[in-house]
mmCIF file of C-alpha atoms in Angstrom:
data_model
loop_
_atom_site.group_PDB
_atom_site.id
_atom_site.type_symbol
_atom_site.label_atom_id
_atom_site.label_comp_id
_atom_site.label_asym_id
_atom_site.label_seq_id
_atom_site.Cartn_x
_atom_site.Cartn_y
_atom_site.Cartn_z
ATOM 1 C CA UNK A 1 0.000 0.000 0.000
ATOM 2 C CA UNK A 2 1.574 3.266 -1.087
ATOM 3 C CA UNK A 3 1.082 6.160 1.271
ATOM 4 C CA UNK A 4 0.948 9.749 0.159
ATOM 5 C CA UNK A 5 4.169 11.607 0.866
ATOM 6 C CA UNK A 6 4.332 15.327 1.609
ATOM 7 C CA UNK A 7 5.675 15.966 -1.881
ATOM 8 C CA UNK A 8 2.879 13.985 -3.507
ATOM 9 C CA UNK A 9 0.236 15.861 -1.502
ATOM 10 C CA UNK A 10 1.868 19.185 -2.369
ATOM 11 C CA UNK A 11 1.821 18.239 -6.064
ATOM 12 C CA UNK A 12 -1.877 17.337 -5.889
ATOM 13 C CA UNK A 13 -2.795 20.612 -4.182
ATOM 14 C CA UNK A 14 -0.610 22.589 -6.588
ATOM 15 C CA UNK A 15 -2.250 20.964 -9.604
ATOM 16 C CA UNK A 16 -5.852 21.130 -8.416
ATOM 17 C CA UNK A 17 -5.964 23.762 -5.643
ATOM 18 C CA UNK A 18 -3.748 26.427 -7.178
ATOM 19 C CA UNK A 19 -0.929 26.281 -4.622
ATOM 20 C CA UNK A 20 0.535 23.770 -2.195
ATOM 21 C CA UNK A 21 -0.629 25.907 0.745
ATOM 22 C CA UNK A 22 -4.257 25.939 -0.451
ATOM 23 C CA UNK A 23 -5.190 22.678 1.267
ATOM 24 C CA UNK A 24 -8.768 23.808 1.924
ATOM 25 C CA UNK A 25 -9.811 24.069 -1.713
ATOM 26 C CA UNK A 26 -12.657 21.761 -2.691
ATOM 27 C CA UNK A 27 -10.855 20.700 -5.876
ATOM 28 C CA UNK A 28 -7.710 19.774 -3.949
ATOM 29 C CA UNK A 29 -9.635 17.838 -1.311
ATOM 30 C CA UNK A 30 -11.519 15.860 -3.973
ATOM 31 C CA UNK A 31 -8.291 15.110 -5.852
ATOM 32 C CA UNK A 32 -6.574 13.962 -2.644
ATOM 33 C CA UNK A 33 -9.509 11.712 -1.724
ATOM 34 C CA UNK A 34 -9.507 10.269 -5.243
ATOM 35 C CA UNK A 35 -5.802 9.438 -4.939
ATOM 36 C CA UNK A 36 -6.336 7.782 -1.536
ATOM 37 C CA UNK A 37 -9.383 5.856 -2.807
ATOM 38 C CA UNK A 38 -7.449 4.448 -5.749
ATOM 39 C CA UNK A 39 -4.529 3.295 -3.568
ATOM 40 C CA UNK A 40 -6.848 1.685 -1.001
ATOM 41 C CA UNK A 41 -8.808 -0.022 -3.798
ATOM 42 C CA UNK A 42 -5.570 -1.640 -5.000
ATOM 43 C CA UNK A 43 -4.850 -2.784 -1.438
ATOM 44 C CA UNK A 44 -8.317 -4.312 -1.094
ATOM 45 C CA UNK A 45 -7.984 -6.240 -4.354
ATOM 46 C CA UNK A 46 -5.075 -8.098 -2.804
ATOM 47 C CA UNK A 47 -6.567 -8.289 0.713
ATOM 48 C CA UNK A 48 -10.213 -9.139 0.247
ATOM 49 C CA UNK A 49 -10.920 -9.845 3.933
ATOM 50 C CA UNK A 50 -9.642 -6.500 5.249
ATOM 51 C CA UNK A 51 -13.049 -5.285 6.362
ATOM 52 C CA UNK A 52 -11.914 -2.328 8.493
ATOM 53 C CA UNK A 53 -10.065 -0.838 5.527
ATOM 54 C CA UNK A 54 -13.166 -1.445 3.411
ATOM 55 C CA UNK A 55 -15.221 0.566 5.902
ATOM 56 C CA UNK A 56 -12.709 3.423 5.730
ATOM 57 C CA UNK A 57 -12.844 3.297 1.948
ATOM 58 C CA UNK A 58 -16.630 3.582 1.977
ATOM 59 C CA UNK A 59 -16.387 6.597 4.289
ATOM 60 C CA UNK A 60 -13.925 8.283 1.919
ATOM 61 C CA UNK A 61 -16.146 7.575 -1.082
ATOM 62 C CA UNK A 62 -19.085 9.121 0.788
ATOM 63 C CA UNK A 63 -17.090 12.207 1.730
ATOM 64 C CA UNK A 64 -15.899 12.652 -1.862
ATOM 65 C CA UNK A 65 -19.490 12.287 -3.055
ATOM 66 C CA UNK A 66 -20.676 14.990 -0.648
ATOM 67 C CA UNK A 67 -17.876 17.327 -1.754
ATOM 68 C CA UNK A 68 -18.728 16.689 -5.418
ATOM 69 C CA UNK A 69 -22.398 17.468 -4.763
ATOM 70 C CA UNK A 70 -21.401 20.722 -3.026
ATOM 71 C CA UNK A 71 -19.139 21.661 -5.913
ATOM 72 C CA UNK A 72 -21.773 20.866 -8.537
ATOM 73 C CA UNK A 73 -24.191 23.238 -6.795
ATOM 74 C CA UNK A 74 -21.718 26.116 -6.399
ATOM 75 C CA UNK A 75 -19.387 25.813 -9.412
ATOM 76 C CA UNK A 76 -20.840 23.681 -12.191
ATOM 77 C CA UNK A 77 -18.169 24.420 -14.820
ATOM 78 C CA UNK A 78 -15.362 23.701 -12.334
ATOM 79 C CA UNK A 79 -17.154 20.500 -11.317
ATOM 80 C CA UNK A 80 -17.329 19.301 -14.917
ATOM 81 C CA UNK A 81 -13.669 20.111 -15.530
ATOM 82 C CA UNK A 82 -12.621 18.346 -12.334
ATOM 83 C CA UNK A 83 -14.465 15.077 -12.975
ATOM 84 C CA UNK A 84 -13.084 15.005 -16.511
ATOM 85 C CA UNK A 85 -9.543 15.651 -15.288
ATOM 86 C CA UNK A 86 -9.760 13.027 -12.516
ATOM 87 C CA UNK A 87 -11.522 10.455 -14.681
ATOM 88 C CA UNK A 88 -14.404 9.827 -12.261
ATOM 89 C CA UNK A 89 -18.062 9.524 -13.209
ATOM 90 C CA UNK A 90 -18.632 7.761 -16.481
#
């Protein structure tokens, strides 16, 4: 399981939030959650009986969903650009 390093987090917030210090931006938070969700999904494919990690994954997916709903209500064009850039939502 690959953990997010400080540099990796800073790169995500720079790319999506505007700057590495802008950790409160909705776009940056969604991108960070997406990165964590993908790494945990890989872990769970190898460890199918890790139920506590599965619960944490479901909580992260729910939080990302709530943030995406908030963003779609307040910034629809940014929402569309973000889901296209991250490759979520078919």
